């Protein structure tokens, strides 16, 4: 006969077993294998599907034949070419991948951690923090309209979305993954295997997920982030009442030969996609960021950065490559404080000739800020997936 002690003991171990079973069968685990909806067969808004199942961009700027790099400040100027032609399925698969922390080494951060749709696809921080809590040295740019950009990163060191993403994916201070580990973790998830087979129907269904497929899907999703329906755009297409008088005044300062903003931040993309040395200050105590000098090995590009688009700029504070300016007013005021005023002593930067002493009044600066706020349009913000194919929570 077992004594009381053993009865109690086996009772406890029975309980432990029940508790263990509960955890094993708990919803958290079973959701990993819950079915994920099929990939979308329709293109995102702003794209129209052609007969080859490719999503092609459609917008009102296509009516204007004045080429983008010719018009300085013209309202009805065309846009540069966008990366389009991805299938709806590729774009939708990219959406899942973008939010999924399974892409990072320890499965805690996703692209959306630093490019959060709720923060204009940026992260609200001066410089980003990656895995291992490591701080980067530059601010996370918005991804709105990134499909139009010919050079990526602040220093333009990358030429394509597919090439660009390999840095954050595999950098120790960002997502800290390896190509082998990334493939292994995705291929171990049945949901992803079937979604990739759906997105890439030409290859054998049982074929393992490949890196190129991951890159293409993420590129397709990013290139679908189009923002061209701001109040400014309505004004540009002829609806005069879309802007207030103050905002129109701001637009006129922006386009003026005194302020010269539009020479670099050229509408309708609000960037001419060139490099410019404008001499913004680094955060206190940090040395000058040499910018494009490094990848291009060209000393005339010391301190040069890619002219950023100003679309959705009101959503992506703090500003500049270093996130040095907290507000739009501070960022705009920089331009009127004197050519080269923030260049560290001993540095001899070749400041761009459009940066000079426009001597803007406080009211003009206020009007510029009023105008910049009209460039907000988040109407095509994609849906954050409620459930990810990996069973993990979307990491924002
Ligand atoms: C730890 C934060 C972090 C994560 C995670 C991250 N990024 Fe970034 N991203 C940045 C920063 C910071 C930059 C700018 C770096 C530079 O210019 O040197 C950047 C730049 C970019 C750019 C260039 C944009 C432009 O205008 O030039 C793209 C595109 C981009 N990231 C996409 C992605 C994708 C896709 C992922 C996921 C695979 C990702 N990022 C993950 C912080 C992050
Ligand atoms: C010579 C080209 C040039 C001119 C002219 C110019 N900018 Fe810029 N602008 C840049 C560059 C380059 C940067 C990025 C600099 C950096 O990060 O250090 C920038 C950054 C900005 C930013 C911050 C963007 C962000 O994403 O953080 C704002 C806002 C801005 N400019 C507004 C203006 C306004 C307003 C004017 C006119 C008063 C103007 N710019 C004139 C080249 C120019």
Coordinates of C-alpha atoms and ligand atoms in Angstrom, one line a residue:
X1 CA 0.0 0.0 0.0
X2 CA 1.5 3.3 -0.8
X3 CA 1.8 5.6 2.1
X4 CA 0.2 9.1 2.2
X5 CA 3.5 10.7 1.2
X6 CA 3.7 8.9 -2.1
X7 CA 0.0 9.5 -2.9
X8 CA 0.6 13.2 -2.5
X9 CA 3.7 13.0 -4.6
X10 CA 2.1 11.2 -7.5
X11 CA -0.8 13.6 -7.2
X12 CA 1.6 16.5 -7.7
X13 CA 3.4 14.8 -10.6
X14 CA 0.0 14.1 -12.1
X15 CA -0.7 17.8 -11.8
X16 CA 2.6 18.8 -13.3
X17 CA 1.8 16.5 -16.2
X18 CA -1.6 18.2 -16.7
X19 CA -0.1 21.6 -16.5
X20 CA 2.6 20.6 -19.0
X21 CA 0.0 19.2 -21.3
X22 CA -1.9 22.4 -21.0
X23 CA 1.2 24.3 -22.1
X24 CA 1.9 21.9 -24.9
X25 CA -1.7 22.3 -26.2
X26 CA -2.1 26.0 -25.3
X27 CA -3.3 28.3 -28.0
X28 CA 0.1 30.1 -28.3
X29 CA 1.6 26.9 -29.7
X30 CA -1.3 25.8 -31.8
X31 CA -1.6 29.2 -33.5
X32 CA 1.8 28.6 -35.1
X33 CA 0.1 26.1 -37.3
X34 CA -3.2 27.9 -37.7
X35 CA -4.0 28.4 -41.3
X36 CA -3.0 31.8 -42.7
X37 CA -5.4 33.2 -45.3
X38 CA -4.5 32.7 -48.9
X39 CA -2.5 35.4 -50.5
X40 CA -4.3 38.3 -52.1
X41 CA -5.2 38.1 -55.8
X42 CA -5.9 41.8 -56.1
X43 CA -3.2 44.5 -56.4
X44 CA -2.8 47.1 -53.6
X45 CA -4.5 50.5 -54.2
X46 CA -2.6 52.6 -56.7
X47 CA -1.9 49.6 -58.9
X48 CA -3.8 47.9 -61.6
X49 CA -3.4 44.3 -62.6
X50 CA -2.5 43.5 -66.2
X51 CA -3.2 40.3 -68.0
X52 CA 0.1 38.8 -66.8
X53 CA -0.9 39.1 -63.2
X54 CA 1.5 42.1 -62.7
X55 CA 0.6 45.1 -60.6
X56 CA 1.3 48.3 -62.6
X57 CA 1.3 51.7 -60.9
X58 CA -1.5 54.1 -61.8
X59 CA -1.6 57.8 -60.8
X60 CA -2.6 61.2 -62.1
X61 CA 1.0 62.3 -62.6
X62 CA 1.2 59.9 -65.6
X63 CA -1.0 62.4 -67.5
X64 CA 1.9 64.9 -67.5
X65 CA 4.7 64.5 -70.0
X66 CA 7.0 67.0 -68.4
X67 CA 9.9 64.7 -67.2
X68 CA 10.7 64.6 -63.5
X69 CA 14.3 65.8 -63.7
X70 CA 13.3 68.8 -65.9
X71 CA 10.7 70.5 -63.8
X72 CA 11.9 72.5 -60.8
X73 CA 8.9 73.2 -58.7
X74 CA 6.4 72.8 -61.5
X75 CA 3.0 71.5 -60.3
X76 CA 2.3 69.2 -63.2
X77 CA 5.6 67.4 -63.7
X78 CA 5.8 63.7 -64.2
X79 CA 7.3 61.2 -61.8
X80 CA 10.4 59.1 -62.3
X81 CA 9.9 55.3 -63.1
X82 CA 8.7 53.2 -60.2
X83 CA 9.6 49.6 -59.6
X84 CA 6.3 47.9 -60.5
X85 CA 5.3 44.6 -62.2
X86 CA 5.2 42.5 -59.0
X87 CA 2.3 40.1 -58.7
X88 CA -0.4 40.6 -56.0
X89 CA 0.7 37.4 -54.3
X90 CA 4.4 38.5 -54.2
X91 CA 3.4 41.8 -52.6
X92 CA 1.1 40.2 -50.1
X93 CA 3.8 37.6 -49.1
X94 CA 6.2 40.5 -48.7
X95 CA 3.7 42.1 -46.3
X96 CA 3.8 39.1 -44.0
X97 CA 7.6 38.9 -44.2
X98 CA 8.0 42.6 -43.4
X99 CA 6.2 42.4 -40.1
X100 CA 7.5 38.9 -39.1
X101 CA 10.3 38.8 -36.5
X102 CA 11.1 35.3 -37.7
X103 CA 13.4 37.1 -40.1
X104 CA 15.8 38.2 -37.3
X105 CA 18.4 36.1 -35.7
X106 CA 16.7 35.7 -32.3
X107 CA 13.2 36.3 -33.8
X108 CA 12.5 39.5 -31.9
X109 CA 12.6 42.3 -34.5
X110 CA 11.2 42.7 -37.9
X111 CA 11.6 45.3 -40.6
X112 CA 8.6 47.1 -39.2
X113 CA 10.3 47.5 -35.8
X114 CA 12.4 50.3 -37.4
X115 CA 10.0 51.1 -40.3
X116 CA 6.6 51.2 -38.4
X117 CA 3.6 52.2 -40.5
X118 CA 2.3 54.1 -37.5
X119 CA 5.4 56.3 -37.5
X120 CA 5.5 57.0 -41.2
X121 CA 7.5 53.8 -41.8
X122 CA 10.3 55.2 -39.6
X123 CA 10.8 54.6 -35.9
X124 CA 10.5 57.9 -34.2
X125 CA 14.1 57.8 -32.9
X126 CA 17.1 59.9 -33.8
X127 CA 19.1 56.8 -34.6
X128 CA 17.7 53.2 -34.7
X129 CA 18.4 50.5 -32.1
X130 CA 18.8 47.0 -33.5
X131 CA 19.1 43.6 -31.9
X132 CA 21.4 43.3 -29.0
X133 CA 20.3 46.8 -28.1
X134 CA 23.0 48.2 -30.4
X135 CA 22.5 51.8 -31.6
X136 CA 23.1 52.6 -35.2
X137 CA 24.5 55.9 -36.3
X138 CA 21.8 57.1 -38.6
X139 CA 18.1 57.7 -38.6
X140 CA 15.7 55.2 -40.2
X141 CA 14.3 56.8 -43.4
X142 CA 10.6 56.4 -44.3
X143 CA 9.7 53.7 -46.9
X144 CA 6.9 55.7 -48.5
X145 CA 7.6 55.9 -52.2
X146 CA 10.8 54.0 -51.9
X147 CA 10.0 52.2 -55.2
X148 CA 10.8 55.4 -57.0
X149 CA 14.3 55.8 -55.6
X150 CA 17.4 55.0 -57.6
X151 CA 19.8 55.0 -54.8
X152 CA 19.2 53.8 -51.3
X153 CA 20.5 54.6 -47.8
X154 CA 21.5 58.1 -46.7
X155 CA 24.8 57.7 -48.5
X156 CA 23.3 56.1 -51.6
X157 CA 25.5 53.0 -51.2
X158 CA 22.8 50.6 -52.5
X159 CA 21.1 50.5 -55.9
X160 CA 18.2 48.2 -55.4
X161 CA 15.7 47.2 -52.7
X162 CA 16.9 43.5 -53.1
X163 CA 20.5 44.5 -52.4
X164 CA 19.6 47.0 -49.7
X165 CA 17.7 44.6 -47.4
X166 CA 20.6 42.3 -47.1
X167 CA 22.3 44.8 -44.8
X168 CA 19.7 45.0 -42.1
X169 CA 18.9 41.3 -42.4
X170 CA 22.5 40.2 -41.8
X171 CA 24.1 43.1 -39.9
X172 CA 25.0 42.3 -36.3
X173 CA 23.6 45.5 -35.0
X174 CA 20.3 45.2 -36.9
X175 CA 18.5 41.8 -37.4
X176 CA 21.6 39.7 -36.9
X177 CA 20.6 36.8 -39.0
X178 CA 22.6 34.7 -41.5
X179 CA 21.4 33.6 -44.9
X180 CA 21.6 29.9 -43.9
X181 CA 19.6 30.4 -40.7
X182 CA 17.0 32.6 -42.4
X183 CA 16.4 29.8 -45.0
X184 CA 16.3 27.2 -42.4
X185 CA 13.8 28.9 -40.2
X186 CA 11.4 29.8 -43.1
X187 CA 11.7 26.4 -44.7
X188 CA 10.7 24.8 -41.3
X189 CA 7.4 26.6 -41.3
X190 CA 4.7 24.8 -43.4
X191 CA 2.6 28.0 -43.7
X192 CA 5.5 29.8 -45.4
X193 CA 6.3 26.9 -47.6
X194 CA 2.8 26.9 -49.0
X195 CA 2.6 30.7 -49.3
X196 CA 5.9 30.8 -51.2
X197 CA 4.5 28.1 -53.5
X198 CA 1.5 30.2 -54.1
X199 CA 3.5 33.4 -54.8
X200 CA 5.9 31.6 -57.1
X201 CA 3.7 29.2 -59.0
X202 CA 6.2 28.5 -61.8
X203 CA 8.6 26.6 -59.7
X204 CA 7.9 23.0 -58.4
X205 CA 5.7 23.2 -55.3
X206 CA 8.0 21.2 -53.1
X207 CA 11.0 23.3 -53.9
X208 CA 12.7 24.9 -50.9
X209 CA 12.2 28.6 -50.3
X210 CA 15.1 30.5 -51.8
X211 CA 16.8 33.8 -50.8
X212 CA 15.8 35.5 -54.1
X213 CA 12.2 34.7 -53.4
X214 CA 12.4 36.4 -50.0
X215 CA 14.1 39.5 -51.5
X216 CA 11.6 39.8 -54.4
X217 CA 8.6 39.6 -52.1
X218 CA 9.9 42.2 -49.7
X219 CA 10.9 44.5 -52.6
X220 CA 7.4 44.1 -54.1
X221 CA 5.8 45.0 -50.8
X222 CA 8.0 48.0 -50.2
X223 CA 7.5 49.3 -53.8
X224 CA 3.8 49.2 -53.2
X225 CA 4.0 51.9 -50.5
X226 CA 2.9 54.8 -52.6
X227 CA 1.8 58.1 -51.2
X228 CA 0.7 60.6 -53.8
X229 CA -2.7 61.7 -52.7
X230 CA -1.9 64.4 -50.2
X231 CA -3.6 67.8 -50.1
X232 CA -0.7 69.1 -52.1
X233 CA -1.4 66.6 -54.8
X234 CA -5.0 67.6 -55.0
X235 CA -3.9 71.2 -55.4
X236 CA -1.3 70.2 -58.0
X237 CA -4.0 68.4 -60.1
X238 CA -6.1 71.6 -60.1
X239 CA -8.2 71.6 -56.9
X240 CA -7.3 75.0 -55.7
X241 CA -9.2 74.8 -52.4
X242 CA -7.2 71.8 -51.2
X243 CA -4.6 74.2 -49.7
X244 CA -5.2 77.2 -47.4
X245 CA -3.8 80.6 -48.2
X246 CA -1.0 80.1 -45.6
X247 CA -0.1 76.8 -47.2
X248 CA 0.0 78.2 -50.7
X249 CA 2.2 81.0 -49.4
X250 CA 4.5 78.3 -47.9
X251 CA 4.6 76.5 -51.3
X252 CA 5.6 79.7 -53.0
X253 CA 8.4 80.2 -50.5
X254 CA 9.4 76.6 -51.1
X255 CA 9.6 77.1 -54.9
X256 CA 11.1 80.6 -54.7
X257 CA 14.6 81.4 -56.0
X258 CA 15.3 82.7 -52.6
X259 CA 14.7 79.6 -50.6
X260 CA 15.5 77.2 -53.4
X261 CA 14.1 74.2 -51.6
X262 CA 12.5 72.8 -54.8
X263 CA 15.9 72.7 -56.6
X264 CA 16.8 69.7 -54.5
X265 CA 13.4 68.6 -53.1
X266 CA 11.9 68.6 -56.5
X267 CA 8.1 67.9 -56.8
X268 CA 6.3 65.7 -57.3
X269 CA 8.6 63.3 -55.4
X270 CA 10.2 66.1 -53.5
X271 CA 13.7 64.8 -54.2
X272 CA 15.9 65.1 -57.3
X273 CA 17.6 61.9 -56.1
X274 CA 21.0 63.6 -56.1
X275 CA 23.6 63.9 -53.4
X276 CA 24.2 67.3 -51.8
X277 CA 26.5 68.6 -49.1
X278 CA 24.4 70.9 -46.9
X279 CA 26.4 70.7 -43.7
X280 CA 23.8 69.6 -41.1
X281 CA 25.2 69.3 -37.5
X282 CA 25.9 65.9 -35.9
X283 CA 24.6 65.2 -32.5
X284 CA 26.7 66.8 -29.8
X285 CA 30.0 65.0 -29.4
X286 CA 29.8 62.9 -32.5
X287 CA 32.3 63.3 -35.3
X288 CA 31.3 64.4 -38.8
X289 CA 29.5 61.6 -40.8
X290 CA 31.4 61.5 -44.1
X291 CA 28.3 60.3 -45.9
X292 CA 28.6 59.5 -49.6
X293 CA 32.4 60.0 -49.5
X294 CA 32.9 56.5 -48.2
X295 CA 31.0 54.3 -50.7
X296 CA 32.0 56.5 -53.7
X297 CA 35.6 57.1 -52.6
X298 CA 35.3 60.7 -53.6
X299 CA 36.4 63.5 -51.4
X300 CA 34.1 66.1 -53.0
X301 CA 31.3 64.0 -51.6
X302 CA 32.5 64.4 -48.0
X303 CA 29.4 65.1 -45.9
X304 CA 27.1 64.5 -48.8
X305 CA 23.8 62.8 -48.3
X306 CA 21.0 61.8 -50.7
X307 CA 18.3 64.5 -50.9
X308 CA 15.5 62.9 -48.9
X309 CA 11.9 63.0 -50.2
X310 CA 9.7 65.2 -48.1
X311 CA 6.5 63.2 -48.5
X312 CA 4.9 62.4 -45.1
X313 CA 7.6 64.4 -43.6
X314 CA 5.3 65.5 -40.7
X315 CA 5.2 61.9 -39.6
X316 CA 8.9 61.1 -39.5
X317 CA 10.5 63.3 -36.8
X318 CA 13.3 63.6 -35.8
X319 CA 15.0 64.9 -38.9
X320 CA 18.2 64.6 -41.0
X321 CA 20.6 61.6 -41.3
X322 CA 21.5 62.0 -37.7
X323 CA 18.0 62.8 -36.3
X324 CA 19.5 65.9 -34.9
X325 CA 16.4 68.1 -35.3
X326 CA 13.3 67.3 -33.2
X327 CA 10.8 69.4 -35.2
X328 CA 10.1 70.5 -38.7
X329 CA 10.5 74.1 -37.6
X330 CA 14.1 73.4 -36.4
X331 CA 14.9 71.4 -39.6
X332 CA 13.7 74.3 -41.8
X333 CA 15.4 77.0 -39.7
X334 CA 18.7 75.2 -40.4
X335 CA 18.6 76.6 -43.9
X336 CA 18.5 80.2 -42.9
X337 CA 21.2 80.2 -40.2
X338 CA 24.0 80.8 -42.7
X339 CA 25.9 78.7 -45.2
X340 CA 28.1 76.1 -43.5
X341 CA 27.3 77.4 -40.0
X342 CA 27.3 73.9 -38.5
X343 CA 30.3 72.5 -40.2
X344 CA 32.8 71.3 -37.5
X345 CA 36.1 73.3 -37.3
X346 CA 38.9 72.0 -39.4
X347 CA 36.4 70.5 -42.0
X348 CA 36.4 72.0 -45.4
X349 CA 33.2 70.8 -46.9
X350 CA 32.1 71.7 -50.4
X351 CA 28.7 73.0 -49.5
X352 CA 26.2 72.9 -52.4
X353 CA 25.7 76.2 -54.2
X354 CA 22.0 76.2 -53.6
X355 CA 22.6 76.4 -49.9
X356 CA 23.2 80.1 -49.1
X357 CA 21.8 82.8 -47.0
X358 CA 18.1 83.1 -47.9
X359 CA 17.4 85.2 -44.8
X360 CA 13.9 83.9 -44.3
X361 CA 11.7 85.6 -41.8
X362 CA 10.0 83.8 -38.9
X363 CA 6.7 84.1 -40.8
X364 CA 8.2 82.6 -43.9
X365 CA 9.6 79.7 -41.9
X366 CA 6.2 79.1 -40.3
X367 CA 4.6 79.1 -43.8
X368 CA 7.2 76.6 -45.0
X369 CA 6.3 74.3 -42.1
X370 CA 2.6 74.8 -42.9
X371 CA 3.3 73.7 -46.5
X372 CA 5.4 70.7 -45.6
X373 CA 2.5 69.4 -43.5
X374 CA 0.3 69.3 -46.6
X375 CA 2.5 66.5 -48.0
X376 CA 1.0 63.9 -45.6
X377 CA -1.0 61.1 -47.2
X378 CA -1.3 57.7 -45.6
X379 CA -4.4 56.6 -47.4
X380 CA -2.7 53.5 -48.9
X381 CA -1.3 52.3 -45.5
X382 CA -1.2 48.5 -45.8
X383 CA -2.9 46.3 -43.2
X384 CA -0.8 45.0 -40.4
X385 CA -1.3 41.2 -40.5
X386 CA -3.4 40.0 -37.6
X387 CA -1.7 36.7 -37.7
X388 CA 1.7 35.8 -39.1
X389 CA 2.5 32.5 -40.9
X390 CA 5.2 31.9 -38.3
X391 CA 2.7 32.1 -35.4
X392 CA 4.8 34.9 -33.9
X393 CA 3.3 38.3 -33.1
X394 CA 4.0 41.1 -35.6
X395 CA 7.0 43.0 -34.3
X396 CA 6.5 46.8 -34.4
Ligands
LIG1 C1 17.4 48.2 -36.5 C2 16.5 49.1 -37.3 C3 16.3 48.7 -38.7 C4 15.7 47.5 -39.1 C5 15.4 46.2 -38.3 C6 15.6 47.6 -40.6 N1 16.0 48.9 -41.0 FE1 15.8 49.6 -42.8 N2 16.9 51.2 -42.3 C7 17.3 51.5 -41.0 C8 18.2 52.6 -41.0 C9 18.9 53.3 -39.8 C10 18.4 53.0 -42.3 C11 19.4 54.1 -42.9 C12 20.8 53.5 -42.8 C13 21.8 54.3 -43.6 O1 21.4 55.1 -44.5 O2 23.0 54.1 -43.4 C14 17.6 52.1 -43.1 C15 17.4 52.2 -44.5 C16 16.5 51.4 -45.2 C17 16.1 51.6 -46.6 C18 16.7 52.7 -47.5 C19 15.6 53.8 -47.6 C20 16.1 55.0 -48.4 O3 15.4 56.0 -48.5 O4 17.3 55.1 -48.8 C21 15.2 50.6 -46.9 C22 14.6 50.4 -48.3 C23 15.1 49.8 -45.7 N3 15.8 50.3 -44.7 C24 14.3 48.6 -45.7 C25 14.3 47.7 -44.7 C26 13.8 46.3 -44.7 C27 13.2 45.7 -45.9 C28 14.1 45.8 -43.5 C29 13.8 44.3 -43.1 C30 14.5 43.3 -43.9 C31 14.7 46.8 -42.7 N4 14.9 47.9 -43.4 C32 15.1 46.6 -41.4 C33 16.9 50.8 -39.8 C34 16.4 49.5 -39.9
LIG2 C1 21.2 71.7 -52.0 C2 20.1 70.8 -51.9 C3 19.1 71.2 -50.9 C4 18.3 72.3 -50.7 C5 18.4 73.6 -51.6 C6 17.4 72.1 -49.6 N1 17.6 70.8 -49.1 FE1 16.5 70.0 -47.6 N2 17.8 68.4 -47.6 C7 18.9 68.2 -48.4 C8 19.7 67.1 -48.0 C9 20.9 66.6 -48.7 C10 19.1 66.7 -46.8 C11 19.6 65.6 -45.8 C12 20.8 66.2 -45.0 C13 21.3 65.4 -43.9 O1 20.6 64.4 -43.5 O2 22.3 65.8 -43.3 C14 17.9 67.5 -46.6 C15 17.0 67.4 -45.5 C16 15.8 68.1 -45.3 C17 14.8 67.8 -44.4 C18 14.8 66.7 -43.4 C19 14.3 65.4 -44.1 C20 14.3 64.1 -43.3 O3 13.8 63.1 -43.8 O4 14.9 64.1 -42.2 C21 13.9 68.8 -44.5 C22 12.6 69.0 -43.7 C23 14.3 69.7 -45.6 N3 15.5 69.2 -46.1 C24 13.6 70.8 -46.0 C25 14.2 71.8 -46.9 C26 13.6 73.1 -47.1 C27 12.4 73.6 -46.4 C28 14.4 73.7 -47.9 C29 14.4 75.2 -48.4 C30 14.5 76.1 -47.4 C31 15.5 72.8 -48.3 N4 15.3 71.6 -47.6 C32 16.5 73.0 -49.2 C33 19.1 69.0 -49.6 C34 18.6 70.2 -49.8

